[in-house]
CSV table of C-alpha atoms in Angstrom, one decimal:
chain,number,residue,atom,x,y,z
M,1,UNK,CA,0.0,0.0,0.0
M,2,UNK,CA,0.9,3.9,-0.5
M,3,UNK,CA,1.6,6.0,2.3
M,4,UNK,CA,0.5,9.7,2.7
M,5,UNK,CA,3.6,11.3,3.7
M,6,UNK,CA,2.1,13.6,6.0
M,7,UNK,CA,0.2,10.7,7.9
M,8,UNK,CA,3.1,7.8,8.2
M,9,UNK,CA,1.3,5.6,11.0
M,10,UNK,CA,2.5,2.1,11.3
M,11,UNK,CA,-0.1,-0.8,12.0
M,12,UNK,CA,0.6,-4.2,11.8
M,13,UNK,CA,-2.6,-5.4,11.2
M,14,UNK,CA,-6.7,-3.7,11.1
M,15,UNK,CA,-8.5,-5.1,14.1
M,16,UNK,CA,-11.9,-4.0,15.2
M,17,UNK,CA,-11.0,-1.4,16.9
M,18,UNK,CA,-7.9,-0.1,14.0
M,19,UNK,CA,-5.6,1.1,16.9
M,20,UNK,CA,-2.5,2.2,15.6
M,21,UNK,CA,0.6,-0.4,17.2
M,22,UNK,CA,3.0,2.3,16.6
M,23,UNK,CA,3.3,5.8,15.7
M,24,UNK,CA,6.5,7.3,13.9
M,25,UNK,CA,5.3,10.8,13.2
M,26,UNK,CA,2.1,12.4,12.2
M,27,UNK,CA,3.0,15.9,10.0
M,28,UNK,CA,-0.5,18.0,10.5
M,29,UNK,CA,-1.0,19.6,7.1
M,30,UNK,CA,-1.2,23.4,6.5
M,31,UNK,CA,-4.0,24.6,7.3
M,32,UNK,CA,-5.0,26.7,4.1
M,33,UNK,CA,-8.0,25.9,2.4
M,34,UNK,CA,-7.6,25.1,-1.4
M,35,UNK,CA,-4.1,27.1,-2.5
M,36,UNK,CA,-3.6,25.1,-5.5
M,37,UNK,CA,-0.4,24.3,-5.4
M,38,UNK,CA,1.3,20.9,-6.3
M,39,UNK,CA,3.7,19.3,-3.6
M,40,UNK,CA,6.3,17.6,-5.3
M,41,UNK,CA,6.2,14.5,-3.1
M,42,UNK,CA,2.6,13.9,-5.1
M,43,UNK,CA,4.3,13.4,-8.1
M,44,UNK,CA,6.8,10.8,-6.8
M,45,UNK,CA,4.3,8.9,-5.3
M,46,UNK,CA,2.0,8.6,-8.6
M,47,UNK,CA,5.2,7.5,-10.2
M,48,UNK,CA,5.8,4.8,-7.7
M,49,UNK,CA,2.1,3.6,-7.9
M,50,UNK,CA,2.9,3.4,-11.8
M,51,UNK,CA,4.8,0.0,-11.1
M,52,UNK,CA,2.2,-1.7,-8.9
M,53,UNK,CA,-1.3,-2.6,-9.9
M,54,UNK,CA,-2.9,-0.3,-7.6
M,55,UNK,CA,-6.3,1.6,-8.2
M,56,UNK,CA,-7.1,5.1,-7.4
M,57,UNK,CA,-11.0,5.5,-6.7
M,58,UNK,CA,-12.6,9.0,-6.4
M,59,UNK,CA,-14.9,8.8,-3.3
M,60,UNK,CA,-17.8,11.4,-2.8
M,61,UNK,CA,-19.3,11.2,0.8
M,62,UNK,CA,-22.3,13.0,2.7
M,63,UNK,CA,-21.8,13.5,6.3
M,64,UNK,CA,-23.4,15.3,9.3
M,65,UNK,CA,-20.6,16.9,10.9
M,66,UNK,CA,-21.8,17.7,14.2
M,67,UNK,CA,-19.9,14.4,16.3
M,68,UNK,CA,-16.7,15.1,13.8
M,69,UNK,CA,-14.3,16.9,14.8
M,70,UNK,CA,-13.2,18.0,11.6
M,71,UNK,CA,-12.4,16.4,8.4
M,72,UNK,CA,-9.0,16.4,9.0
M,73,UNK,CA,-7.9,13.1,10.8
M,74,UNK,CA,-6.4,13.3,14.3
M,75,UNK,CA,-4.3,11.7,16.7
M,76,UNK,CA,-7.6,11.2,19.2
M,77,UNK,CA,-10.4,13.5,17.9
M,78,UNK,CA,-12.9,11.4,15.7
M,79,UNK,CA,-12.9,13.0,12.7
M,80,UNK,CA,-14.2,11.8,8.8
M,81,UNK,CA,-10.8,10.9,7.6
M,82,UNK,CA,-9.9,8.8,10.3
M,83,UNK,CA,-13.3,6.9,10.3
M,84,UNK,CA,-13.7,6.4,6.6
M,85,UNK,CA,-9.8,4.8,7.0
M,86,UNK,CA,-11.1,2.9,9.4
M,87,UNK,CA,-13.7,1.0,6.9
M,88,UNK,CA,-11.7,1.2,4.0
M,89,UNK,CA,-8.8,-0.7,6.5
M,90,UNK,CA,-11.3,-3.2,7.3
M,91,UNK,CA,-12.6,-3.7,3.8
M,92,UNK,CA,-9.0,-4.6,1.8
M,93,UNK,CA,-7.4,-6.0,5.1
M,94,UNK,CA,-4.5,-2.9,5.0
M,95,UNK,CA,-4.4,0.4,5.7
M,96,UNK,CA,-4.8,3.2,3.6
M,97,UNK,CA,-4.5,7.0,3.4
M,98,UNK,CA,-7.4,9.2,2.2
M,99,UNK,CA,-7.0,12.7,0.6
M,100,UNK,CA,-10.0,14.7,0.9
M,101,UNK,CA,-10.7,17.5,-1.3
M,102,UNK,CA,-12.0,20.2,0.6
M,103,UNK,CA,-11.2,20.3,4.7
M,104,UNK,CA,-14.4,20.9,6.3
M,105,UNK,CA,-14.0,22.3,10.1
M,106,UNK,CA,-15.8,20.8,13.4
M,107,UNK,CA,-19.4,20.4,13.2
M,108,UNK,CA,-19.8,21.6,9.2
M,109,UNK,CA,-21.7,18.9,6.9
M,110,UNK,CA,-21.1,17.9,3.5
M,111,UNK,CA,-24.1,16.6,1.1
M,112,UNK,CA,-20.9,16.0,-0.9
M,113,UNK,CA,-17.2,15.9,-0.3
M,114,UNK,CA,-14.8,14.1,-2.3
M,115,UNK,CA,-11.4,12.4,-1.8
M,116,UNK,CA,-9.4,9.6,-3.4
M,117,UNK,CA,-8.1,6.3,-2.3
M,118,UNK,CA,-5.5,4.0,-3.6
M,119,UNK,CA,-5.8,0.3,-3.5
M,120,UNK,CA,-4.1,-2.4,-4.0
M,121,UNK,CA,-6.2,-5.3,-4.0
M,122,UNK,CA,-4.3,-8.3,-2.3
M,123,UNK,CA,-5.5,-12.2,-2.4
M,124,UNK,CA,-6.8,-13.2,1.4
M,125,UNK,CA,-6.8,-16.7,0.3
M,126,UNK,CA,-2.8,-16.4,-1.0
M,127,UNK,CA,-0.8,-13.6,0.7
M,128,UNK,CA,0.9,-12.2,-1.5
M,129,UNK,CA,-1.4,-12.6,-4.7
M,130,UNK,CA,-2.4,-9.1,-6.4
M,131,UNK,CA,-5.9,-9.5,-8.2
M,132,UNK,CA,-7.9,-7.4,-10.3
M,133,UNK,CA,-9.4,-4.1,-8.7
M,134,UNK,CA,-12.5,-4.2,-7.1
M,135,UNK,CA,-15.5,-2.9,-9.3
M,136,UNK,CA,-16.5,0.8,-8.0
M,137,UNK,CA,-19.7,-0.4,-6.6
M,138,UNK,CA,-18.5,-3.6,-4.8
M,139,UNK,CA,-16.0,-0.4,-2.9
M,140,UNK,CA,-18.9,1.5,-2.1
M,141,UNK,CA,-21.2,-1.0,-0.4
M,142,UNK,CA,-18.4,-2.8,1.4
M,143,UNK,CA,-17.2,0.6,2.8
M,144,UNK,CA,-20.6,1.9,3.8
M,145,UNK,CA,-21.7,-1.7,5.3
M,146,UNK,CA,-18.5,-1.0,7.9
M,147,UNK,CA,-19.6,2.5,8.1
M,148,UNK,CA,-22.9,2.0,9.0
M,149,UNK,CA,-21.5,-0.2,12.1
M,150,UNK,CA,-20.3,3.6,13.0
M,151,UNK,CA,-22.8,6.5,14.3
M,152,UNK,CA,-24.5,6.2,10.7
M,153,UNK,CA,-23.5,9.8,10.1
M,154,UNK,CA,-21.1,9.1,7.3
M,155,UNK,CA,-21.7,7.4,3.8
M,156,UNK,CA,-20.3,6.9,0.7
M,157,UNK,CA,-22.8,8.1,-2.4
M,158,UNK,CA,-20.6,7.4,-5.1
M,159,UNK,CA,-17.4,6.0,-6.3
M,160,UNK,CA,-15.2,6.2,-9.7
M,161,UNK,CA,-12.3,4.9,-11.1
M,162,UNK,CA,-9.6,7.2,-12.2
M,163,UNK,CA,-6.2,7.6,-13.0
M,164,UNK,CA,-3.1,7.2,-10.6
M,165,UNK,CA,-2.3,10.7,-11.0
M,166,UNK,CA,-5.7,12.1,-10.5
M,167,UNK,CA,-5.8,14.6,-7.1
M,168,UNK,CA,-9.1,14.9,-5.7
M,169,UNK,CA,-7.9,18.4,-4.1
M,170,UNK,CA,-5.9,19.9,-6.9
M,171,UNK,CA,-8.1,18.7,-9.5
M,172,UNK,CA,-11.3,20.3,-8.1
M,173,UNK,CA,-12.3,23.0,-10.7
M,174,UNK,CA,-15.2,24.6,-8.0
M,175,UNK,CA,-16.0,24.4,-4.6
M,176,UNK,CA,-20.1,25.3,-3.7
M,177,UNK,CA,-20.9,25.5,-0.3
M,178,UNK,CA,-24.6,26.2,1.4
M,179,UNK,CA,-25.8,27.8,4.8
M,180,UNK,CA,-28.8,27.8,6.6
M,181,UNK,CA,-30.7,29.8,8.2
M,182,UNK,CA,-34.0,29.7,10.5
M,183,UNK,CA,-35.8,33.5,11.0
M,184,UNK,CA,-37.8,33.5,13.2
M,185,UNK,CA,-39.0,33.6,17.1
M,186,UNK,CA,-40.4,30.5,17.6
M,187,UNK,CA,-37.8,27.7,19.4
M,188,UNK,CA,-35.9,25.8,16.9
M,189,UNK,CA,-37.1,22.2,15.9
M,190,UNK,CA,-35.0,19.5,18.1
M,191,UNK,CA,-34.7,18.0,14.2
M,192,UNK,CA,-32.7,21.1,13.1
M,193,UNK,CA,-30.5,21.2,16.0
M,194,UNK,CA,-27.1,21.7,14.7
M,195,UNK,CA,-28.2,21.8,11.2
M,196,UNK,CA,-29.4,25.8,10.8
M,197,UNK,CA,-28.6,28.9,12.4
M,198,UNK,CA,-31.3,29.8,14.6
M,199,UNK,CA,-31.8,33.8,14.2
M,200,UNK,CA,-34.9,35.1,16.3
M,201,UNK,CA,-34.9,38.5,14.2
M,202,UNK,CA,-36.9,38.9,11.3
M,203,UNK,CA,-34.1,38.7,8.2
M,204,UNK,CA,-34.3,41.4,5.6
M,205,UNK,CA,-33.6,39.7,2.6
M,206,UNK,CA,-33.4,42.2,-0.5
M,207,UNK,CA,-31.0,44.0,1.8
M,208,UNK,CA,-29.2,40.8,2.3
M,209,UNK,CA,-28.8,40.2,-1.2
M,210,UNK,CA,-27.9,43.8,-2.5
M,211,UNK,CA,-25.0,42.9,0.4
M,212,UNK,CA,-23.9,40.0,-2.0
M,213,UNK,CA,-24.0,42.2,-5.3
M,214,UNK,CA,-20.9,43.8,-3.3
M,215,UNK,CA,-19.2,40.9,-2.1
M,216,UNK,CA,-19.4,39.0,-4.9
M,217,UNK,CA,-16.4,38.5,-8.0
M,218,UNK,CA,-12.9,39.2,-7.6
M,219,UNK,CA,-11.7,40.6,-4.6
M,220,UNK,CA,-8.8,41.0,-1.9
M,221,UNK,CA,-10.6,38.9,1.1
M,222,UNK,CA,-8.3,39.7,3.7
M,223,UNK,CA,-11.6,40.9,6.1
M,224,UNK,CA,-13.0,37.4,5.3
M,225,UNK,CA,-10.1,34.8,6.7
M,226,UNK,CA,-9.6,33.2,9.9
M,227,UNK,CA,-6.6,34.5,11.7
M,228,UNK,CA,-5.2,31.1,11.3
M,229,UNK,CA,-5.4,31.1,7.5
M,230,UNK,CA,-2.0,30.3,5.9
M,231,UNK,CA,-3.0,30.8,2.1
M,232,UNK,CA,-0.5,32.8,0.2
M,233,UNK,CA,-3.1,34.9,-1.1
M,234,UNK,CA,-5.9,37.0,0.4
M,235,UNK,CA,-7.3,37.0,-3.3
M,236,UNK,CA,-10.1,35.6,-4.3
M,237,UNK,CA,-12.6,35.3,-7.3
M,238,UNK,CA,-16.4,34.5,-5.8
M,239,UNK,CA,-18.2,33.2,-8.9
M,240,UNK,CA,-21.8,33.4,-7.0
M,241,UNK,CA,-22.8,34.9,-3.7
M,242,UNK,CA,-26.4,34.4,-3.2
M,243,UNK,CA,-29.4,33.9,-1.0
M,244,UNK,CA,-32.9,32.9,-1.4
M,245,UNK,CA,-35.9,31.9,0.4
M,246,UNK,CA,-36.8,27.9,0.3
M,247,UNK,CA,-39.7,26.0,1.8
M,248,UNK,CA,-37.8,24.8,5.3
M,249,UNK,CA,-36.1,21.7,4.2
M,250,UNK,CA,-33.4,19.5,4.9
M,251,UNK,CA,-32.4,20.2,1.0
M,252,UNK,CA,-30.9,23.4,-0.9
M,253,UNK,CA,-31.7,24.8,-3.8
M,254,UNK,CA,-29.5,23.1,-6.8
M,255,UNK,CA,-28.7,25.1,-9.8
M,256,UNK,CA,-31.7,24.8,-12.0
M,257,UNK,CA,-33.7,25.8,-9.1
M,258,UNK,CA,-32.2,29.3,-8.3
M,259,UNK,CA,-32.0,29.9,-12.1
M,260,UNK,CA,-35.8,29.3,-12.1
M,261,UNK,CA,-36.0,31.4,-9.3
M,262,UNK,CA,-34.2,34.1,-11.4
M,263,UNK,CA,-36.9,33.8,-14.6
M,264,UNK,CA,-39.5,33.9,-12.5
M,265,UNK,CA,-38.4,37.2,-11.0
M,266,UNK,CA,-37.3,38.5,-14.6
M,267,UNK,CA,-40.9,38.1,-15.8
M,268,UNK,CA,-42.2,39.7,-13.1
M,269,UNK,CA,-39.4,43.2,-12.6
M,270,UNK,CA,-39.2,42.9,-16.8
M,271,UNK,CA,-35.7,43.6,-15.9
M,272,UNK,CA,-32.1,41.4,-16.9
M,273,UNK,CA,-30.2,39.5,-14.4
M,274,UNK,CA,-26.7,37.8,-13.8
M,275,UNK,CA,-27.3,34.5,-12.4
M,276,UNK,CA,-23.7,34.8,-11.5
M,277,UNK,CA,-24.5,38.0,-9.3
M,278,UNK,CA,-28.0,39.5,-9.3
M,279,UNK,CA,-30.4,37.4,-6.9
M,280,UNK,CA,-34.1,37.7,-7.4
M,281,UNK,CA,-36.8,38.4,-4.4
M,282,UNK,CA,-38.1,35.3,-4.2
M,283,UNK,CA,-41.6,35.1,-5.6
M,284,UNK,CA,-42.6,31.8,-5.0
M,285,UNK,CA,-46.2,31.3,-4.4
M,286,UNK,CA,-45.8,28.4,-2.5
M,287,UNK,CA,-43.6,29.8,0.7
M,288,UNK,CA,-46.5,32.2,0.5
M,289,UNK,CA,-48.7,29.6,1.4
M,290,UNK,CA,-46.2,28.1,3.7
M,291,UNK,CA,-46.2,31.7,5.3
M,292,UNK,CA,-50.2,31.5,5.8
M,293,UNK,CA,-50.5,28.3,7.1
M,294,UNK,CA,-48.5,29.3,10.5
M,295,UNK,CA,-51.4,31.6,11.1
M,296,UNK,CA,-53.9,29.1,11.7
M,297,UNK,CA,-51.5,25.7,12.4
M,298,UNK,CA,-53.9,23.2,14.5
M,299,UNK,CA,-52.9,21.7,17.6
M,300,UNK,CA,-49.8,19.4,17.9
M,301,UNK,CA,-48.0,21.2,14.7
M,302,UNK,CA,-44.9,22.7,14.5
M,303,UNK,CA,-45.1,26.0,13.0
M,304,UNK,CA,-42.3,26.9,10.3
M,305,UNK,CA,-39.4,29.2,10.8
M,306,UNK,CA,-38.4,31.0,6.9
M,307,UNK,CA,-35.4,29.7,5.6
M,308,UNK,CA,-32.8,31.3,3.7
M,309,UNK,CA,-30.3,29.5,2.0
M,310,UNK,CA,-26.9,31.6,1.3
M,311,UNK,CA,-24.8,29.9,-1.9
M,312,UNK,CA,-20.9,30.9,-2.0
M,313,UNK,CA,-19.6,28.9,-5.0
M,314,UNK,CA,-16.0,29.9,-5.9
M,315,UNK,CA,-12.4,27.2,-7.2
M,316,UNK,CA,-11.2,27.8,-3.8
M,317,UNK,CA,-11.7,29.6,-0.6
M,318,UNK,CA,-10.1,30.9,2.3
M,319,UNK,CA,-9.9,29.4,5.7
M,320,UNK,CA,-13.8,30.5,7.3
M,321,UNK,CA,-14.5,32.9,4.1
M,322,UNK,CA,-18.4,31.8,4.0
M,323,UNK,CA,-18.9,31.7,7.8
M,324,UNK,CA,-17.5,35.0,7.6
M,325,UNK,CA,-19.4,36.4,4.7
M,326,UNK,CA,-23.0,34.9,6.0
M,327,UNK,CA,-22.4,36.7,9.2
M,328,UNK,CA,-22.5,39.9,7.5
M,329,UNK,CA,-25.1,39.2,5.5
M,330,UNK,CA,-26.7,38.3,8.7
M,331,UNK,CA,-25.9,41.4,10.0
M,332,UNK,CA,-27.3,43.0,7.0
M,333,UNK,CA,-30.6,41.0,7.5
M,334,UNK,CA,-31.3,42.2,11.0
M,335,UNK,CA,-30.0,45.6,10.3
M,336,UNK,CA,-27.4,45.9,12.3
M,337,UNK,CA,-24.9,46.6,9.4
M,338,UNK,CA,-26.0,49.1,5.8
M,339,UNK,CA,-24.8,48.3,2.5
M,340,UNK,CA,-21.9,51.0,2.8
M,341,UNK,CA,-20.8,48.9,6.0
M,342,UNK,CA,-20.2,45.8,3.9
M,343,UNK,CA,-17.9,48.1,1.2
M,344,UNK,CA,-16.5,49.5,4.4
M,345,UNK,CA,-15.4,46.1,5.8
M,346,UNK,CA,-14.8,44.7,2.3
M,347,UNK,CA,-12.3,47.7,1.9
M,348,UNK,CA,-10.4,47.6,5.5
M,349,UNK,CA,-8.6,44.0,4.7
M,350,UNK,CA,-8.3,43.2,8.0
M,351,UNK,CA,-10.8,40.6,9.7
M,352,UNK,CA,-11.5,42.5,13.1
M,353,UNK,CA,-13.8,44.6,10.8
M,354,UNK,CA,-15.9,42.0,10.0
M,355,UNK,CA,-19.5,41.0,11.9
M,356,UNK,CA,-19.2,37.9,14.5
M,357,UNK,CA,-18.4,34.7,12.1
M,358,UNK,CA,-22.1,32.5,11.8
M,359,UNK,CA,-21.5,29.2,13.6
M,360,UNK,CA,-20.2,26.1,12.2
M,361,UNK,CA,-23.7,24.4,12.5
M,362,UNK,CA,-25.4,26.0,9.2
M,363,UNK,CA,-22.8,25.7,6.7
M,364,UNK,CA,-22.8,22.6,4.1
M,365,UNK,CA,-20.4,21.7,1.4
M,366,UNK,CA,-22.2,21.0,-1.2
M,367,UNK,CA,-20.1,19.7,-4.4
M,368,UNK,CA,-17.3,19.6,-5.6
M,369,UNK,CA,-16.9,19.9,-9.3
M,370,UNK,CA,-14.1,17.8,-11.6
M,371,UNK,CA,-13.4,17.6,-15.2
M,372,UNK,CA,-13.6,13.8,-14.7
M,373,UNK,CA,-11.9,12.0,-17.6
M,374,UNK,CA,-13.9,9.9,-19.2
């Protein structure tokens, strides 16, 4: 089996409970989120993997990320690295090292992340003996049948076979993420604890998403990283900054829904948009209805918070950019913050300008996008 270099952990064989017999070092990685850059110890391992018959899979998972401690895997902290190794070590009988595309922080969900996974498929019946790689779907139910004897909060949805030198991180072409969030005074559901952000004030949305007509394209986002950040570059490009108003549902919006969204409200204003940057009031006559029906909810039913769902879709972002950017479009919402505010923080480059970051809870990755060979 490959190594990762940056996570050399020696085990001498996967038991039950895949505890590590020895530990030579552990090399955390930096920290940046999506830089681009190639290391060259990549390159050297893809050449290796060129004289062994082993298969690199591209993995996409969904996970809730509220009992992770990250993505990143850990010397103690459960996280989804360490527990999808975990089933993968008990499904080929080795270890192996998982590269994720896209680090996701503690308590942050994914409807999909990607990684990729080298295997060398080894006989059990002769030691030694190096078959023919398993089928993508025999990977993906063997890995989610050890999963599900996890918490069930982490599954694999799909699986491809691709080429030795395909990186599921520097390959990625565009990162879209989703948040959440519940407006509204009445208590949040116990089924959307730690899956929204709960905000009691009424949200003003056209001022929220004139705040994202400033925000969004190519900018210096030095007010919108974490302290901890280590890209190179404060500079971004932020292909779409929206939010809209959805019926309250454990689902988002995908792309043909918002550009309906943005016909609908073109007929109606008789006025062009960018689907890239303009977001239409949402005109939907059905969270109208929604909106009625609390008024007159019978006994023993819940009554519905609105939902807004903010969509930051971009190649790469910096570390905490969208918690960042929807707590100032939070801030728009409730008022606390005008439109000039948002050019004001934009414009300082420096992040003690910025509003309060919106919790970890709310924020979903939502794909990743390849040019997958074919």
């Amino acid at each position: 089996m490959t190594h990762n270099p940056k996570h050399t952990v020696e085990i001498d064989e996967c038991s039950d409970n895949n505890r590590p017999s020895k530990i030579s070092k552990i090399e955390y990685p930096n920290p940046s989120y999506h830089d681009g850059e190639q290391e060259e110890e990549e390159e050297q391992k893809e050449g290796m993997n060129q004289h062994r018959r082993i298969q690199r899979y591209l993995v996409a998972i969904e996970y809730i990320g509220t009992h992770f401690s990250g993505s990143q895997k850990q010397l103690t902290d459960r996280t989804v690295v360490g527990v999808l190794e975990e089933a993968f070590c008990k499904f080929v009988g080795q270890p192996v090292s998982v590269i994720c595309s896209s680090r996701t922080d503690a308590g942050v969900h994914a409807l999909s992340n990607v990684c990729h996974v080298d295997i060398e498929r080894i006989s059990k019946r002769k030691p030694g003996e190096v078959l023919p790689p398993h089928e993508p779907v025999v990977v993906r139910r063997a890995v989610n049948h050890f999963l599900q004897k996890q918490n069930g909060d982490l599954m694999v949805i799909d699986v491809r076979c691709v080429p030795s030198d395909f990186h599921a991180r520097y390959k990625a072409q565009e990162r879209t993420y989703f948040y959440r969030l519940l407006s509204g005074s009445e208590p949040l559901s116990t089924l959307e604890k730690d899956r929204a952000w709960h905000v009691p004030e009424e949200l003003n949305l056209p001022a929220m998403q004139e705040a994202c007509r400033v925000l969004v394209g190519h900018h210096d986002f030095s007010s919108f990283r974490a302290a901890g950040c280590q890209a190179k570059s404060p500079i971004r490009t932020l292909d779409e900054l929206s939010v809209v108003e959805v019926i309250q549902s454990p689902y988002f919006p995908s792309v043909m829904d918002r550009e309906r969204q943005i016909k609908v409200a073109d007929d109606l204003h008789g006025c062009g948009s960018n689907a890239e940057a303009v977001i239409p009031v949402s005109s939907s006559a059905r969270i109208d209805k929604v909106r009625a029906s609390n008024e007159g909810v019978g006994f023993g039913k819940r009554r519905y918070h609105r939902c807004l769902v903010v969509t930051a879709r971009a190649r790469a972002f910096l570390y905490h950019q969208v918690r960042l950017l929807v707590g100032v479009l939070k801030a728009v919402g409730t008022g606390n913050l005008t439109i000039p505010d948002v050019e004001r923080i934009l414009n300082a480059k420096t992040v003690t300008a910025a509003s309060p970051m919106a919790p970890a809870c709310g924020l979903y990755l939502g794909e990743v996008k390849y040019d997958l060979p074919s």
